[in-house]
Amino acid sequence: MERTLSIIKPDATKRNITGKINKIIEDNNLNIIAQKRIQLKEDTAEKFYSVHKNQSFFQDLIDFMISAPVVVQVLESENAVSKYRDIMGSTNPTEAEEGTIRNEVALSIQENSVHGSDSLENAKIEIDFFFTKDEIVG
Ligand code: CMP
């Protein structure tokens, strides 16, 4: 079994579609074993996305991620990391395959509704970033 970190982003919380996204997650047999709605602060968002700090879109990304609450989640299944990336679809929703979350609901390459860890190693780091062990009930 693997675990991965998911974030339902501000464009989705603002449109009241967190349940719709959770339904896609659960219909694909990923188990939501931890979940909380939080308001990111600028320094927390900057730390989480520090790998992108030299990208031209960095400040826009931070402004977007703190523009409304997010829902952070831990998902568990076999091959959860790659499975969730398949279910999310491409970063750019115009390239996301039919049936993926981003094809169904994302608005743009920035307002792309969900984040998922890109490797098992990063999944562990990202899960620890947001959750204590007690908050995860597998
Ligand atoms: P995410 O998977 O959370 O990882 C980094 C985020 O940066 C990405 O989703 C998008 O929200 C955003 N992003 C990536 N590429 C671009 C881009 N070219 N322009 C604007 N935002 C981007």
PDB file of N, CA, C and O in Angstrom, residues 94-135:
ATOM      1  N   THR A  94      -6.280  21.564 -20.533  1.00  0.00           N
ATOM      2  CA  THR A  94      -6.598  21.376 -21.960  1.00  0.00           C
ATOM      3  C   THR A  94      -5.960  20.087 -22.493  1.00  0.00           C
ATOM      4  O   THR A  94      -6.355  19.576 -23.533  1.00  0.00           O
ATOM      5  N   GLU A  95      -4.951  19.584 -21.747  1.00  0.00           N
ATOM      6  CA  GLU A  95      -4.286  18.337 -22.158  1.00  0.00           C
ATOM      7  C   GLU A  95      -4.739  17.134 -21.327  1.00  0.00           C
ATOM      8  O   GLU A  95      -4.261  16.015 -21.533  1.00  0.00           O
ATOM      9  N   ALA A  96      -5.634  17.365 -20.383  1.00  0.00           N
ATOM     10  CA  ALA A  96      -6.054  16.280 -19.476  1.00  0.00           C
ATOM     11  C   ALA A  96      -7.090  15.389 -20.147  1.00  0.00           C
ATOM     12  O   ALA A  96      -8.022  15.870 -20.794  1.00  0.00           O
ATOM     13  N   GLU A  97      -6.893  14.091 -19.979  1.00  0.00           N
ATOM     14  CA  GLU A  97      -7.787  13.119 -20.623  1.00  0.00           C
ATOM     15  C   GLU A  97      -9.186  13.148 -20.024  1.00  0.00           C
ATOM     16  O   GLU A  97      -9.362  13.441 -18.845  1.00  0.00           O
ATOM     17  N   GLU A  98     -10.152  12.761 -20.854  1.00  0.00           N
ATOM     18  CA  GLU A  98     -11.537  12.688 -20.413  1.00  0.00           C
ATOM     19  C   GLU A  98     -11.662  11.769 -19.196  1.00  0.00           C
ATOM     20  O   GLU A  98     -10.993  10.728 -19.140  1.00  0.00           O
ATOM     21  N   GLY A  99     -12.481  12.161 -18.262  1.00  0.00           N
ATOM     22  CA  GLY A  99     -12.681  11.342 -17.062  1.00  0.00           C
ATOM     23  C   GLY A  99     -11.749  11.710 -15.925  1.00  0.00           C
ATOM     24  O   GLY A  99     -11.966  11.295 -14.793  1.00  0.00           O
ATOM     25  N   THR A 100     -10.693  12.504 -16.218  1.00  0.00           N
ATOM     26  CA  THR A 100      -9.796  12.932 -15.145  1.00  0.00           C
ATOM     27  C   THR A 100     -10.399  14.145 -14.423  1.00  0.00           C
ATOM     28  O   THR A 100     -11.256  14.852 -14.972  1.00  0.00           O
ATOM     29  N   ILE A 101      -9.914  14.367 -13.187  1.00  0.00           N
ATOM     30  CA  ILE A 101     -10.434  15.487 -12.392  1.00  0.00           C
ATOM     31  C   ILE A 101     -10.198  16.801 -13.123  1.00  0.00           C
ATOM     32  O   ILE A 101     -11.101  17.644 -13.233  1.00  0.00           O
ATOM     33  N   ARG A 102      -8.989  16.980 -13.654  1.00  0.00           N
ATOM     34  CA  ARG A 102      -8.691  18.271 -14.286  1.00  0.00           C
ATOM     35  C   ARG A 102      -9.467  18.466 -15.578  1.00  0.00           C
ATOM     36  O   ARG A 102      -9.872  19.588 -15.902  1.00  0.00           O
ATOM     37  N   ASN A 103      -9.706  17.393 -16.315  1.00  0.00           N
ATOM     38  CA  ASN A 103     -10.542  17.519 -17.509  1.00  0.00           C
ATOM     39  C   ASN A 103     -11.967  17.917 -17.119  1.00  0.00           C
ATOM     40  O   ASN A 103     -12.600  18.745 -17.772  1.00  0.00           O
ATOM     41  N   GLU A 104     -12.458  17.332 -16.028  1.00  0.00           N
ATOM     42  CA  GLU A 104     -13.848  17.566 -15.613  1.00  0.00           C
ATOM     43  C   GLU A 104     -14.059  18.950 -15.017  1.00  0.00           C
ATOM     44  O   GLU A 104     -15.066  19.597 -15.311  1.00  0.00           O
ATOM     45  N   VAL A 105     -13.091  19.413 -14.157  1.00  0.00           N
ATOM     46  CA  VAL A 105     -13.410  20.615 -13.372  1.00  0.00           C
ATOM     47  C   VAL A 105     -12.366  21.735 -13.388  1.00  0.00           C
ATOM     48  O   VAL A 105     -12.682  22.843 -12.969  1.00  0.00           O
ATOM     49  N   ALA A 106     -11.125  21.480 -13.838  1.00  0.00           N
ATOM     50  CA  ALA A 106     -10.090  22.519 -13.731  1.00  0.00           C
ATOM     51  C   ALA A 106     -10.370  23.685 -14.675  1.00  0.00           C
ATOM     52  O   ALA A 106     -10.985  23.515 -15.735  1.00  0.00           O
ATOM     53  N   LEU A 107      -9.882  24.866 -14.281  1.00  0.00           N
ATOM     54  CA  LEU A 107     -10.158  26.084 -15.041  1.00  0.00           C
ATOM     55  C   LEU A 107      -8.994  26.517 -15.916  1.00  0.00           C
ATOM     56  O   LEU A 107      -9.196  27.114 -16.970  1.00  0.00           O
ATOM     57  N   SER A 108      -7.759  26.242 -15.466  1.00  0.00           N
ATOM     58  CA  SER A 108      -6.558  26.702 -16.190  1.00  0.00           C
ATOM     59  C   SER A 108      -5.343  25.959 -15.644  1.00  0.00           C
ATOM     60  O   SER A 108      -5.467  25.220 -14.659  1.00  0.00           O
ATOM     61  N   ILE A 109      -4.175  26.207 -16.247  1.00  0.00           N
ATOM     62  CA  ILE A 109      -2.947  25.534 -15.779  1.00  0.00           C
ATOM     63  C   ILE A 109      -2.640  25.910 -14.327  1.00  0.00           C
ATOM     64  O   ILE A 109      -2.091  25.105 -13.582  1.00  0.00           O
ATOM     65  N   GLN A 110      -3.005  27.109 -13.911  1.00  0.00           N
ATOM     66  CA  GLN A 110      -2.814  27.484 -12.498  1.00  0.00           C
ATOM     67  C   GLN A 110      -3.986  27.010 -11.640  1.00  0.00           C
ATOM     68  O   GLN A 110      -3.792  26.334 -10.630  1.00  0.00           O
ATOM     69  N   GLU A 111      -5.182  27.356 -12.045  1.00  0.00           N
ATOM     70  CA  GLU A 111      -6.375  26.977 -11.266  1.00  0.00           C
ATOM     71  C   GLU A 111      -6.792  25.572 -11.692  1.00  0.00           C
ATOM     72  O   GLU A 111      -7.854  25.381 -12.294  1.00  0.00           O
ATOM     73  N   ASN A 112      -5.908  24.617 -11.337  1.00  0.00           N
ATOM     74  CA  ASN A 112      -6.103  23.254 -11.848  1.00  0.00           C
ATOM     75  C   ASN A 112      -6.657  22.287 -10.800  1.00  0.00           C
ATOM     76  O   ASN A 112      -6.519  21.088 -10.908  1.00  0.00           O
ATOM     77  N   SER A 113      -7.317  22.868  -9.795  1.00  0.00           N
ATOM     78  CA  SER A 113      -8.227  22.170  -8.860  1.00  0.00           C
ATOM     79  C   SER A 113      -7.584  21.219  -7.855  1.00  0.00           C
ATOM     80  O   SER A 113      -8.083  21.086  -6.743  1.00  0.00           O
ATOM     81  N   VAL A 114      -6.526  20.506  -8.258  1.00  0.00           N
ATOM     82  CA  VAL A 114      -5.930  19.522  -7.353  1.00  0.00           C
ATOM     83  C   VAL A 114      -4.405  19.482  -7.499  1.00  0.00           C
ATOM     84  O   VAL A 114      -3.864  19.784  -8.559  1.00  0.00           O
ATOM     85  N   HIS A 115      -3.779  19.090  -6.396  1.00  0.00           N
ATOM     86  CA  HIS A 115      -2.345  18.773  -6.398  1.00  0.00           C
ATOM     87  C   HIS A 115      -2.187  17.334  -5.938  1.00  0.00           C
ATOM     88  O   HIS A 115      -2.923  16.879  -5.061  1.00  0.00           O
ATOM     89  N   GLY A 116      -1.218  16.625  -6.497  1.00  0.00           N
ATOM     90  CA  GLY A 116      -0.878  15.288  -6.003  1.00  0.00           C
ATOM     91  C   GLY A 116       0.625  15.128  -5.999  1.00  0.00           C
ATOM     92  O   GLY A 116       1.318  15.638  -6.889  1.00  0.00           O
ATOM     93  N   SER A 117       1.158  14.428  -5.011  1.00  0.00           N
ATOM     94  CA  SER A 117       2.604  14.214  -4.923  1.00  0.00           C
ATOM     95  C   SER A 117       3.123  13.554  -6.196  1.00  0.00           C
ATOM     96  O   SER A 117       2.443  12.720  -6.804  1.00  0.00           O
ATOM     97  N   ASP A 118       4.379  13.914  -6.589  1.00  0.00           N
ATOM     98  CA  ASP A 118       4.905  13.387  -7.862  1.00  0.00           C
ATOM     99  C   ASP A 118       5.807  12.163  -7.695  1.00  0.00           C
ATOM    100  O   ASP A 118       6.269  11.600  -8.683  1.00  0.00           O
ATOM    101  N   SER A 119       6.093  11.766  -6.444  1.00  0.00           N
ATOM    102  CA  SER A 119       6.902  10.561  -6.213  1.00  0.00           C
ATOM    103  C   SER A 119       6.603  10.077  -4.797  1.00  0.00           C
ATOM    104  O   SER A 119       6.096  10.846  -3.959  1.00  0.00           O
ATOM    105  N   LEU A 120       6.953   8.830  -4.530  1.00  0.00           N
ATOM    106  CA  LEU A 120       6.725   8.271  -3.195  1.00  0.00           C
ATOM    107  C   LEU A 120       7.553   9.024  -2.151  1.00  0.00           C
ATOM    108  O   LEU A 120       7.083   9.302  -1.040  1.00  0.00           O
ATOM    109  N   GLU A 121       8.773   9.368  -2.547  1.00  0.00           N
ATOM    110  CA  GLU A 121       9.657  10.126  -1.644  1.00  0.00           C
ATOM    111  C   GLU A 121       9.035  11.482  -1.280  1.00  0.00           C
ATOM    112  O   GLU A 121       8.967  11.862  -0.112  1.00  0.00           O
ATOM    113  N   ASN A 122       8.545  12.206  -2.290  1.00  0.00           N
ATOM    114  CA  ASN A 122       7.907  13.500  -2.008  1.00  0.00           C
ATOM    115  C   ASN A 122       6.585  13.333  -1.271  1.00  0.00           C
ATOM    116  O   ASN A 122       6.186  14.200  -0.493  1.00  0.00           O
ATOM    117  N   ALA A 123       5.881  12.236  -1.531  1.00  0.00           N
ATOM    118  CA  ALA A 123       4.616  11.991  -0.829  1.00  0.00           C
ATOM    119  C   ALA A 123       4.858  11.954   0.677  1.00  0.00           C
ATOM    120  O   ALA A 123       4.116  12.573   1.453  1.00  0.00           O
ATOM    121  N   LYS A 124       5.900  11.265   1.094  1.00  0.00           N
ATOM    122  CA  LYS A 124       6.203  11.169   2.534  1.00  0.00           C
ATOM    123  C   LYS A 124       6.505  12.559   3.104  1.00  0.00           C
ATOM    124  O   LYS A 124       6.024  12.932   4.173  1.00  0.00           O
ATOM    125  N   ILE A 125       7.315  13.325   2.371  1.00  0.00           N
ATOM    126  CA  ILE A 125       7.668  14.682   2.829  1.00  0.00           C
ATOM    127  C   ILE A 125       6.417  15.562   2.909  1.00  0.00           C
ATOM    128  O   ILE A 125       6.188  16.269   3.888  1.00  0.00           O
ATOM    129  N   GLU A 126       5.577  15.489   1.856  1.00  0.00           N
ATOM    130  CA  GLU A 126       4.397  16.362   1.792  1.00  0.00           C
ATOM    131  C   GLU A 126       3.348  15.967   2.833  1.00  0.00           C
ATOM    132  O   GLU A 126       2.678  16.830   3.408  1.00  0.00           O
ATOM    133  N   ILE A 127       3.189  14.661   3.094  1.00  0.00           N
ATOM    134  CA  ILE A 127       2.241  14.211   4.126  1.00  0.00           C
ATOM    135  C   ILE A 127       2.699  14.721   5.488  1.00  0.00           C
ATOM    136  O   ILE A 127       1.906  15.274   6.259  1.00  0.00           O
ATOM    137  N   ASP A 128       3.995  14.581   5.773  1.00  0.00           N
ATOM    138  CA  ASP A 128       4.540  15.069   7.053  1.00  0.00           C
ATOM    139  C   ASP A 128       4.426  16.589   7.181  1.00  0.00           C
ATOM    140  O   ASP A 128       4.378  17.129   8.287  1.00  0.00           O
ATOM    141  N   PHE A 129       4.422  17.281   6.039  1.00  0.00           N
ATOM    142  CA  PHE A 129       4.319  18.746   6.050  1.00  0.00           C
ATOM    143  C   PHE A 129       2.975  19.183   6.645  1.00  0.00           C
ATOM    144  O   PHE A 129       2.889  20.178   7.358  1.00  0.00           O
ATOM    145  N   PHE A 130       1.919  18.431   6.338  1.00  0.00           N
ATOM    146  CA  PHE A 130       0.569  18.860   6.738  1.00  0.00           C
ATOM    147  C   PHE A 130      -0.068  18.059   7.873  1.00  0.00           C
ATOM    148  O   PHE A 130      -1.005  18.546   8.508  1.00  0.00           O
ATOM    149  N   PHE A 131       0.383  16.831   8.101  1.00  0.00           N
ATOM    150  CA  PHE A 131      -0.328  15.959   9.047  1.00  0.00           C
ATOM    151  C   PHE A 131       0.605  15.389  10.117  1.00  0.00           C
ATOM    152  O   PHE A 131       1.746  15.022   9.832  1.00  0.00           O
ATOM    153  N   THR A 132       0.052  15.254  11.333  1.00  0.00           N
ATOM    154  CA  THR A 132       0.724  14.466  12.364  1.00  0.00           C
ATOM    155  C   THR A 132       0.265  13.015  12.198  1.00  0.00           C
ATOM    156  O   THR A 132      -0.763  12.755  11.561  1.00  0.00           O
ATOM    157  N   LYS A 133       0.987  12.094  12.791  1.00  0.00           N
ATOM    158  CA  LYS A 133       0.627  10.668  12.698  1.00  0.00           C
ATOM    159  C   LYS A 133      -0.776  10.412  13.229  1.00  0.00           C
ATOM    160  O   LYS A 133      -1.528   9.616  12.672  1.00  0.00           O
ATOM    161  N   ASP A 134      -1.142  11.111  14.316  1.00  0.00           N
ATOM    162  CA  ASP A 134      -2.453  10.903  14.954  1.00  0.00           C
ATOM    163  C   ASP A 134      -3.616  11.298  14.037  1.00  0.00           C
ATOM    164  O   ASP A 134      -4.739  10.844  14.250  1.00  0.00           O
ATOM    165  N   GLU A 135      -3.348  12.174  13.077  1.00  0.00           N
ATOM    166  CA  GLU A 135      -4.439  12.659  12.212  1.00  0.00           C
ATOM    167  C   GLU A 135      -4.721  11.717  11.044  1.00  0.00           C
ATOM    168  O   GLU A 135      -5.657  11.932  10.289  1.00  0.00           O
TER     169      GLU A 135
END
